[in-house]
Tab-separated table of C-alpha atoms in Angstrom:
chain	number	residue	atom	x	y	z
A	182	MET	CA	39.879	-42.686	-20.399
A	183	PHE	CA	39.434	-41.706	-16.756
A	184	LYS	CA	40.803	-38.130	-17.637
A	185	LYS	CA	38.278	-37.949	-20.501
A	186	LYS	CA	35.515	-38.871	-17.973
A	187	LYS	CA	36.836	-36.499	-15.485
A	188	GLY	CA	36.800	-33.786	-17.887
A	189	LEU	CA	33.255	-34.362	-19.158
A	190	ILE	CA	32.071	-34.470	-15.692
A	191	LEU	CA	33.680	-31.202	-15.065
A	192	SER	CA	32.228	-29.513	-18.199
A	193	LEU	CA	28.937	-30.617	-17.262
A	194	THR	CA	29.130	-29.344	-13.642
A	195	VAL	CA	30.312	-25.889	-14.887
A	196	ALA	CA	27.624	-25.821	-17.643
A	197	SER	CA	24.998	-26.629	-14.920
A	198	SER	CA	26.092	-24.047	-12.936
A	199	ILE	CA	26.033	-21.432	-15.542
A	200	LEU	CA	22.219	-22.329	-16.297
A	201	LEU	CA	21.463	-22.221	-12.624
A	202	ALA	CA	23.124	-18.760	-12.297
A	203	THR	CA	21.417	-17.382	-15.357
A	204	GLY	CA	17.931	-18.916	-13.978
A	205	CYS	CA	17.993	-17.023	-10.942
A	206	SER	CA	16.635	-13.385	-11.066
A	207	ASP	CA	17.335	-10.530	-8.404
A	208	SER	CA	14.130	-8.814	-7.680
A	209	THR	CA	16.030	-5.481	-6.874
A	210	SER	CA	16.720	-5.163	-10.489
A	211	GLY	CA	13.218	-5.814	-11.751
A	212	THR	CA	10.734	-8.676	-13.137
A	213	ASP	CA	9.894	-8.949	-16.628
A	214	SER	CA	6.334	-10.307	-17.176
A	215	GLY	CA	6.961	-10.645	-20.728
A	216	LYS	CA	10.145	-12.878	-20.543
A	217	SER	CA	8.682	-15.971	-22.343
A	218	LYS	CA	6.271	-14.275	-24.542
A	219	ASP	CA	5.660	-11.947	-27.485
A	220	ASN	CA	8.458	-9.392	-27.391
A	221	SER	CA	6.321	-7.365	-29.831
A	222	LEU	CA	4.206	-6.357	-26.846
A	223	PRO	CA	4.947	-2.779	-25.755
A	224	ALA	CA	7.277	-2.360	-22.754
A	225	VAL	CA	6.076	-0.694	-19.716
A	226	GLY	CA	8.435	0.170	-17.191
A	227	ALA	CA	7.362	0.083	-13.448
A	228	THR	CA	8.700	0.894	-10.063
A	229	ILE	CA	7.308	0.079	-6.676
A	230	TYR	CA	8.633	1.992	-3.635
A	231	LYS	CA	9.215	-1.282	-1.850
A	232	PHE	CA	7.905	-4.871	-2.562
A	233	ASP	CA	7.481	-6.282	0.832
A	234	ASP	CA	5.056	-3.394	1.995
A	235	ASN	CA	2.139	-5.271	2.893
A	236	PHE	CA	-0.575	-3.368	0.635
A	237	MET	CA	1.684	-2.778	-2.244
A	238	SER	CA	2.417	-6.458	-2.766
A	239	TYR	CA	-1.295	-6.890	-3.479
A	240	VAL	CA	-1.010	-3.890	-6.047
A	241	ARG	CA	1.837	-5.420	-7.493
A	242	ARG	CA	0.127	-8.956	-7.989
A	243	ALA	CA	-2.833	-7.080	-9.518
A	244	MET	CA	-0.608	-5.256	-11.986
A	245	GLU	CA	1.301	-8.287	-13.173
A	246	THR	CA	-2.051	-10.228	-13.506
A	247	SER	CA	-3.361	-7.151	-15.562
A	248	ALA	CA	-0.295	-7.178	-17.978
A	249	LYS	CA	-0.404	-10.733	-19.080
A	250	ASP	CA	-0.644	-10.547	-22.787
A	251	LYS	CA	-1.365	-6.839	-23.028
A	252	VAL	CA	2.289	-5.322	-22.195
A	253	LYS	CA	5.796	-6.413	-21.413
A	254	LEU	CA	5.905	-5.299	-17.691
A	255	MET	CA	9.578	-4.270	-16.328
A	256	LEU	CA	8.740	-4.274	-12.683
A	257	ASN	CA	11.199	-3.070	-10.224
A	258	ASP	CA	11.654	-2.788	-6.382
A	259	SER	CA	12.931	0.370	-5.222
A	260	GLN	CA	13.666	-0.769	-1.635
A	261	ASN	CA	12.449	2.622	-0.305
A	262	ASP	CA	15.653	4.342	-1.722
A	263	GLN	CA	14.603	7.418	-3.862
A	264	ALA	CA	18.143	7.508	-5.476
A	265	LYS	CA	17.885	3.834	-6.533
A	266	GLN	CA	14.427	4.540	-7.998
A	267	ILE	CA	15.833	7.262	-10.176
A	268	GLU	CA	18.432	5.036	-11.537
A	269	GLN	CA	15.814	2.336	-12.051
A	270	VAL	CA	13.767	4.938	-14.272
A	271	ASP	CA	17.015	5.771	-16.242
A	272	THR	CA	17.406	2.154	-16.668
A	273	LEU	CA	13.900	1.366	-17.870
A	274	ILE	CA	14.017	4.274	-20.340
A	275	ALA	CA	17.392	2.878	-21.748
A	276	LYS	CA	15.583	-0.559	-22.054
A	277	GLY	CA	12.868	0.946	-24.379
A	278	ALA	CA	10.017	1.624	-21.953
A	279	LYS	CA	7.076	3.126	-23.996
A	280	SER	CA	5.528	4.348	-20.658
A	281	LEU	CA	6.426	4.469	-17.090
A	282	ALA	CA	4.303	3.377	-14.158
A	283	ILE	CA	5.813	4.950	-10.921
A	284	ASN	CA	5.189	4.228	-7.122
A	285	LEU	CA	7.134	7.036	-5.626
A	286	VAL	CA	9.474	6.407	-2.727
A	287	ASP	CA	9.353	10.259	-1.951
A	288	PRO	CA	6.493	12.302	-3.757
A	289	LYS	CA	8.669	15.223	-3.829
A	290	ALA	CA	10.946	13.422	-6.554
A	291	ALA	CA	7.838	13.333	-8.946
A	292	GLN	CA	9.274	16.567	-10.726
A	293	THR	CA	12.586	14.666	-11.405
A	294	ILE	CA	10.919	11.671	-13.034
A	295	VAL	CA	8.658	13.843	-15.107
A	296	ASP	CA	11.692	15.631	-16.404
A	297	LYS	CA	13.406	12.533	-17.523
A	298	ALA	CA	10.107	11.274	-19.082
A	299	LYS	CA	9.361	14.361	-20.854
A	300	ALA	CA	13.005	14.660	-22.310
A	301	LYS	CA	11.898	11.334	-24.003
A	302	ASP	CA	8.257	12.172	-24.665
A	303	LEU	CA	7.171	9.418	-22.361
A	304	PRO	CA	3.828	9.084	-20.616
A	305	VAL	CA	4.118	8.618	-17.020
A	306	ILE	CA	1.620	7.227	-14.739
A	307	PHE	CA	2.161	7.800	-11.134
A	308	PHE	CA	0.161	5.259	-8.654
A	309	ASN	CA	-0.499	5.039	-4.905
A	310	LYS	CA	1.797	7.908	-4.072
A	311	GLU	CA	0.310	11.205	-5.315
A	312	PRO	CA	2.628	13.927	-6.486
A	313	ASP	CA	1.795	17.554	-6.356
A	314	ALA	CA	-1.033	18.683	-8.520
A	315	SER	CA	1.334	21.195	-10.323
A	316	VAL	CA	3.677	18.186	-11.273
A	317	LEU	CA	0.733	16.753	-13.149
A	318	LYS	CA	-0.383	19.886	-14.850
A	319	GLY	CA	2.976	20.776	-15.950
A	320	TYR	CA	3.185	17.814	-18.219
A	321	ASP	CA	0.391	16.729	-20.654
A	322	LYS	CA	1.505	12.997	-20.472
A	323	ALA	CA	1.552	12.771	-16.703
A	324	TYR	CA	-1.284	11.071	-14.726
A	325	TYR	CA	-2.176	9.456	-11.298
A	326	VAL	CA	-3.996	6.509	-10.255
A	327	GLY	CA	-5.126	6.216	-6.541
A	328	THR	CA	-7.792	7.461	-4.151
A	329	THR	CA	-8.884	10.456	-2.322
A	330	SER	CA	-6.680	10.321	0.797
A	331	SER	CA	-9.247	12.242	2.963
A	332	GLU	CA	-11.931	9.542	2.224
A	333	SER	CA	-10.120	6.924	3.815
A	334	GLY	CA	-9.786	9.099	6.938
A	335	VAL	CA	-13.564	9.934	7.096
A	336	LEU	CA	-14.645	6.381	6.554
A	337	GLN	CA	-12.334	5.235	9.475
A	338	GLY	CA	-13.618	7.969	11.732
A	339	GLU	CA	-17.198	7.063	10.910
A	340	LEU	CA	-16.233	3.409	11.654
A	341	ILE	CA	-14.699	4.204	15.000
A	342	ALA	CA	-17.704	6.482	15.972
A	343	LYS	CA	-20.276	3.453	15.029
A	344	ALA	CA	-18.126	1.134	17.312
A	345	TRP	CA	-17.740	3.438	20.134
A	346	GLU	CA	-21.314	4.211	20.532
A	347	ALA	CA	-22.438	0.633	20.137
A	348	ASN	CA	-20.046	-0.799	22.490
A	349	LYS	CA	-19.390	2.251	25.019
A	350	ASP	CA	-20.013	0.299	28.176
A	351	LYS	CA	-17.161	-2.036	27.218
A	352	TYR	CA	-14.698	0.334	25.646
A	353	ASP	CA	-15.059	3.439	28.049
A	354	LYS	CA	-12.881	1.788	30.631
A	355	ASN	CA	-12.679	4.811	32.893
A	356	LYS	CA	-16.361	5.786	32.361
A	357	ASP	CA	-15.405	9.303	31.539
A	358	GLY	CA	-17.203	9.470	28.205
A	359	LYS	CA	-13.930	10.378	26.510
A	360	LEU	CA	-12.462	7.917	23.871
A	361	GLN	CA	-8.683	7.623	25.012
A	362	TYR	CA	-6.668	6.528	21.952
A	363	VAL	CA	-3.308	5.940	20.501
A	364	LEU	CA	-2.539	6.346	16.958
A	365	LEU	CA	-0.020	4.676	14.669
A	366	LYS	CA	0.899	7.196	11.774
A	367	GLY	CA	2.321	6.155	8.411
A	368	GLU	CA	5.263	8.051	6.759
A	369	PRO	CA	5.359	11.778	7.909
A	370	GLY	CA	4.599	14.116	4.993
A	371	HIS	CA	2.878	11.106	3.197
A	372	PRO	CA	-0.464	12.381	1.729
A	373	ASP	CA	-2.278	9.391	2.881
A	374	ALA	CA	-0.714	9.419	6.365
A	375	GLU	CA	-1.578	13.006	7.172
A	376	ALA	CA	-4.966	12.724	5.721
A	377	ARG	CA	-6.174	9.709	7.588
A	378	THR	CA	-4.800	10.970	10.861
A	379	LYS	CA	-6.478	14.185	10.392
A	380	PHE	CA	-9.922	13.204	9.099
A	381	ALA	CA	-10.262	9.967	11.289
A	382	VAL	CA	-10.111	12.277	14.388
A	383	ASP	CA	-12.030	14.990	13.038
A	384	THR	CA	-14.710	12.820	11.974
A	385	VAL	CA	-15.114	11.367	15.473
A	386	LYS	CA	-15.329	14.484	16.988
A	387	GLU	CA	-17.760	15.645	14.338
A	388	LYS	CA	-20.033	12.857	15.593
A	389	GLY	CA	-20.188	14.171	18.907
A	390	ILE	CA	-17.597	12.179	20.633
A	391	GLN	CA	-15.066	13.560	23.067
A	392	VAL	CA	-11.529	12.146	22.365
A	393	GLU	CA	-8.292	12.343	24.113
A	394	GLU	CA	-4.976	11.681	22.375
A	395	LEU	CA	-2.268	9.501	24.680
A	396	ALA	CA	0.201	9.037	21.969
A	397	MET	CA	0.713	9.488	18.402
A	398	ASP	CA	3.919	8.410	16.458
A	399	THR	CA	4.809	7.109	13.085
A	400	ALA	CA	5.701	3.642	12.471
A	401	MET	CA	6.359	4.122	8.906
A	402	TRP	CA	3.545	1.872	7.750
A	403	ASP	CA	5.614	-0.962	9.269
A	404	ALA	CA	4.311	-4.149	11.260
A	405	MET	CA	7.394	-4.759	13.501
A	406	LYS	CA	7.925	-0.914	14.179
A	407	ALA	CA	4.173	-0.809	15.287
A	408	THR	CA	4.617	-3.799	17.537
A	409	GLU	CA	7.647	-1.652	19.139
A	410	LYS	CA	5.461	1.252	19.629
A	411	MET	CA	2.394	-0.383	20.951
A	412	ASP	CA	4.901	-2.361	23.514
A	413	ALA	CA	6.190	0.983	24.660
A	414	TRP	CA	2.710	2.530	24.934
A	415	LEU	CA	1.261	-0.376	26.698
A	416	ALA	CA	4.263	-0.132	29.161
A	417	LYS	CA	3.290	3.320	29.625
A	418	TYR	CA	-0.251	3.793	29.430
A	419	ASN	CA	-1.861	0.128	29.994
A	420	ASP	CA	-5.568	0.231	30.779
A	421	LYS	CA	-5.703	3.820	30.142
A	422	ILE	CA	-5.740	3.078	26.327
A	423	GLU	CA	-9.259	2.653	24.732
A	424	PHE	CA	-8.809	2.464	21.190
A	425	VAL	CA	-5.786	1.831	18.653
A	426	ILE	CA	-6.147	3.664	15.407
A	427	ALA	CA	-3.771	2.754	12.496
A	428	ASN	CA	-3.206	4.695	9.211
A	429	ASN	CA	-2.737	1.147	7.581
A	430	ASP	CA	-3.455	-2.435	8.229
A	431	GLY	CA	0.324	-3.450	8.536
A	432	MET	CA	0.555	-1.233	11.581
A	433	ALA	CA	-2.833	-2.415	12.853
A	434	LEU	CA	-1.458	-5.969	12.822
A	435	GLY	CA	1.732	-5.099	14.266
A	436	ALA	CA	-0.144	-3.603	17.347
A	437	ILE	CA	-2.337	-6.589	17.636
A	438	ALA	CA	0.876	-8.589	17.780
A	439	SER	CA	1.765	-6.596	21.005
A	440	LEU	CA	-1.645	-6.741	22.472
A	441	GLU	CA	-1.520	-10.446	22.033
A	442	LYS	CA	1.571	-10.488	23.972
A	443	ALA	CA	0.051	-8.357	26.751
A	444	GLY	CA	-2.824	-11.031	27.068
A	445	TYR	CA	-5.550	-9.133	24.954
A	446	PHE	CA	-8.193	-11.185	22.817
A	447	SER	CA	-8.156	-13.701	25.717
A	448	GLY	CA	-11.189	-13.930	27.993
A	449	ASP	CA	-12.684	-10.564	28.667
A	450	LYS	CA	-9.596	-8.596	27.938
A	451	PHE	CA	-10.327	-6.728	24.482
A	452	MET	CA	-8.840	-3.620	22.703
A	453	PRO	CA	-10.760	-2.104	19.485
A	454	VAL	CA	-8.266	-1.684	16.659
A	455	VAL	CA	-8.958	-0.184	13.228
A	456	GLY	CA	-6.895	-0.095	10.136
A	457	VAL	CA	-6.884	0.902	6.444
A	458	ASP	CA	-6.354	-1.340	3.376
A	459	ALA	CA	-8.730	-4.471	4.396
A	460	ILE	CA	-5.735	-6.763	3.464
A	461	PRO	CA	-6.392	-10.341	3.826
A	462	GLU	CA	-4.561	-10.818	6.844
A	463	ALA	CA	-6.619	-8.096	8.263
A	464	LEU	CA	-9.691	-9.319	7.135
A	465	GLU	CA	-8.922	-12.573	9.057
A	466	MET	CA	-8.495	-10.526	12.023
A	467	ILE	CA	-11.715	-9.006	11.674
A	468	GLU	CA	-13.324	-12.373	11.280
A	469	ASN	CA	-11.534	-13.539	14.187
A	470	GLY	CA	-12.729	-10.569	16.563
A	471	LYS	CA	-9.481	-9.232	16.688
A	472	MET	CA	-10.103	-5.987	14.568
A	473	VAL	CA	-13.251	-3.895	14.730
A	474	GLY	CA	-12.729	-3.225	10.980
A	475	SER	CA	-10.719	-1.607	8.261
A	476	ILE	CA	-11.130	0.487	5.086
A	477	LEU	CA	-10.753	-1.241	1.730
A	478	ASN	CA	-8.160	0.166	-0.235
A	479	ASP	CA	-8.852	-1.495	-3.459
A	480	ALA	CA	-5.401	-2.859	-4.601
A	481	LYS	CA	-6.906	-4.887	-7.293
A	482	ASN	CA	-8.510	-1.814	-9.179
A	483	GLN	CA	-5.462	0.351	-8.329
A	484	GLY	CA	-3.259	-2.178	-10.099
A	485	SER	CA	-5.281	-2.648	-12.975
A	486	ALA	CA	-6.207	0.908	-13.546
A	487	THR	CA	-2.608	1.618	-13.666
A	488	ILE	CA	-1.916	-0.828	-16.102
A	489	ASP	CA	-4.765	0.170	-18.241
A	490	LEU	CA	-3.640	3.668	-18.476
A	491	ALA	CA	0.089	2.815	-18.972
A	492	ALA	CA	-0.760	0.116	-21.603
A	493	ASN	CA	-2.800	2.689	-23.594
A	494	ALA	CA	-0.125	5.426	-23.308
A	495	ALA	CA	2.534	2.515	-24.446
A	496	ASN	CA	0.529	2.091	-27.565
A	497	GLY	CA	-0.026	5.742	-28.368
A	498	LYS	CA	-3.733	5.751	-27.351
A	499	ASP	CA	-5.820	8.135	-25.084
A	500	VAL	CA	-4.937	6.753	-21.658
A	501	LEU	CA	-8.772	6.036	-20.978
A	502	ASP	CA	-9.544	4.101	-24.258
A	503	GLY	CA	-11.600	1.117	-23.897
A	504	THR	CA	-12.032	1.455	-19.843
A	505	GLU	CA	-14.552	2.609	-17.582
A	506	TRP	CA	-12.077	4.882	-15.651
A	507	LYS	CA	-12.395	8.757	-15.436
A	508	LEU	CA	-10.062	11.350	-14.796
A	509	ASP	CA	-10.756	14.242	-12.357
A	510	ASP	CA	-9.473	17.835	-12.775
A	511	ASN	CA	-6.245	16.998	-11.151
A	512	LYS	CA	-5.569	14.347	-14.142
A	513	ALA	CA	-6.331	11.402	-11.595
A	514	VAL	CA	-8.382	8.167	-11.568
A	515	ARG	CA	-9.753	7.931	-8.173
A	516	VAL	CA	-10.551	4.308	-6.912
A	517	PRO	CA	-13.303	4.499	-4.009
A	518	TYR	CA	-12.692	3.336	-0.387
A	519	ILE	CA	-15.226	0.984	1.189
A	520	GLU	CA	-15.571	0.426	4.983
A	521	VAL	CA	-15.417	-3.369	5.770
A	522	THR	CA	-16.503	-4.976	9.287
A	523	LYS	CA	-17.379	-8.496	10.014
A	524	ASP	CA	-20.964	-7.719	8.618
A	525	ASN	CA	-19.921	-7.388	5.023
A	526	ILE	CA	-16.661	-9.158	5.090
A	527	GLN	CA	-17.236	-10.512	1.881
A	528	VAL	CA	-16.697	-7.267	0.209
A	529	GLY	CA	-13.007	-7.336	1.531
A	530	ARG	CA	-12.658	-11.081	0.154
A	531	ASP	CA	-14.107	-10.365	-3.271
A	532	ALA	CA	-11.281	-7.714	-3.969
A	533	TYR	CA	-8.642	-10.338	-3.661
A	534	LYS	CA	-10.225	-12.899	-6.033
């Protein structure tokens, strides 16, 4: 009797272990928003260059929300590894994806993915990282959802110029009339990083403000890397720095962490910091007076537009069918940027509802 009970307990334990194991999912191999739903929904195979990117985490959430009851979304974390992403695309095609939605790790890999999609006559929607226009033109079922990269730089430059002119007595520490800045750049070669860097500074100059670059370096969109860069710049330049410009909010938040360690944002010690994306964490900093402002990169609409186009494509419809989106001459849907400061912070909040 004891042996039977012991055997039964062992069997139950093993069975429980199997159930627990099968209930766990590995985000690197993808999540499936249609698991417990109607499997008759068309499958959209999607990849995001890395799930733990601040901004892309909100695009991902918008995609998952938009996909409900519309498509079976097979979503993968490419972990910032282009070779892994190519393998994921192969797997998604093998799993029966009717269209692909791809946030490239490296924009130069777009042609490789198009070649794979074209071989199976599959539509592909690139999003957030824009491939070369020739890649989109070379395949009639390739499209892009994103922004106009230069627009974010221009708006950020306008934001910097307005803040400088309104607070010149406070910001111009050495009273030389020049804006001395450090700039945290995103991934080198990334269209957004290059455009934001160029157009932000050029726009400030066009407003008649003299500038001097103390330092510029990449922090690869990453908050921790930005903290390390800012630590080094503070050690080297200290009070010579009058403005911190960041290509995205993740790096702006990293810079703020460094500045806080150095005693900024306490008493009269202040440093103007601007970013791009207007993610919720940055909105909190703007509200608390630790960031001058940011440029809203509309994650919600980028995510929903990507799914709208991918769902239509998966159903064999025109990609714009039943939507309000429009394609430009480069077969791209452009979601506009919006300047966000403390004065209109609700605009940023509304984007995440």
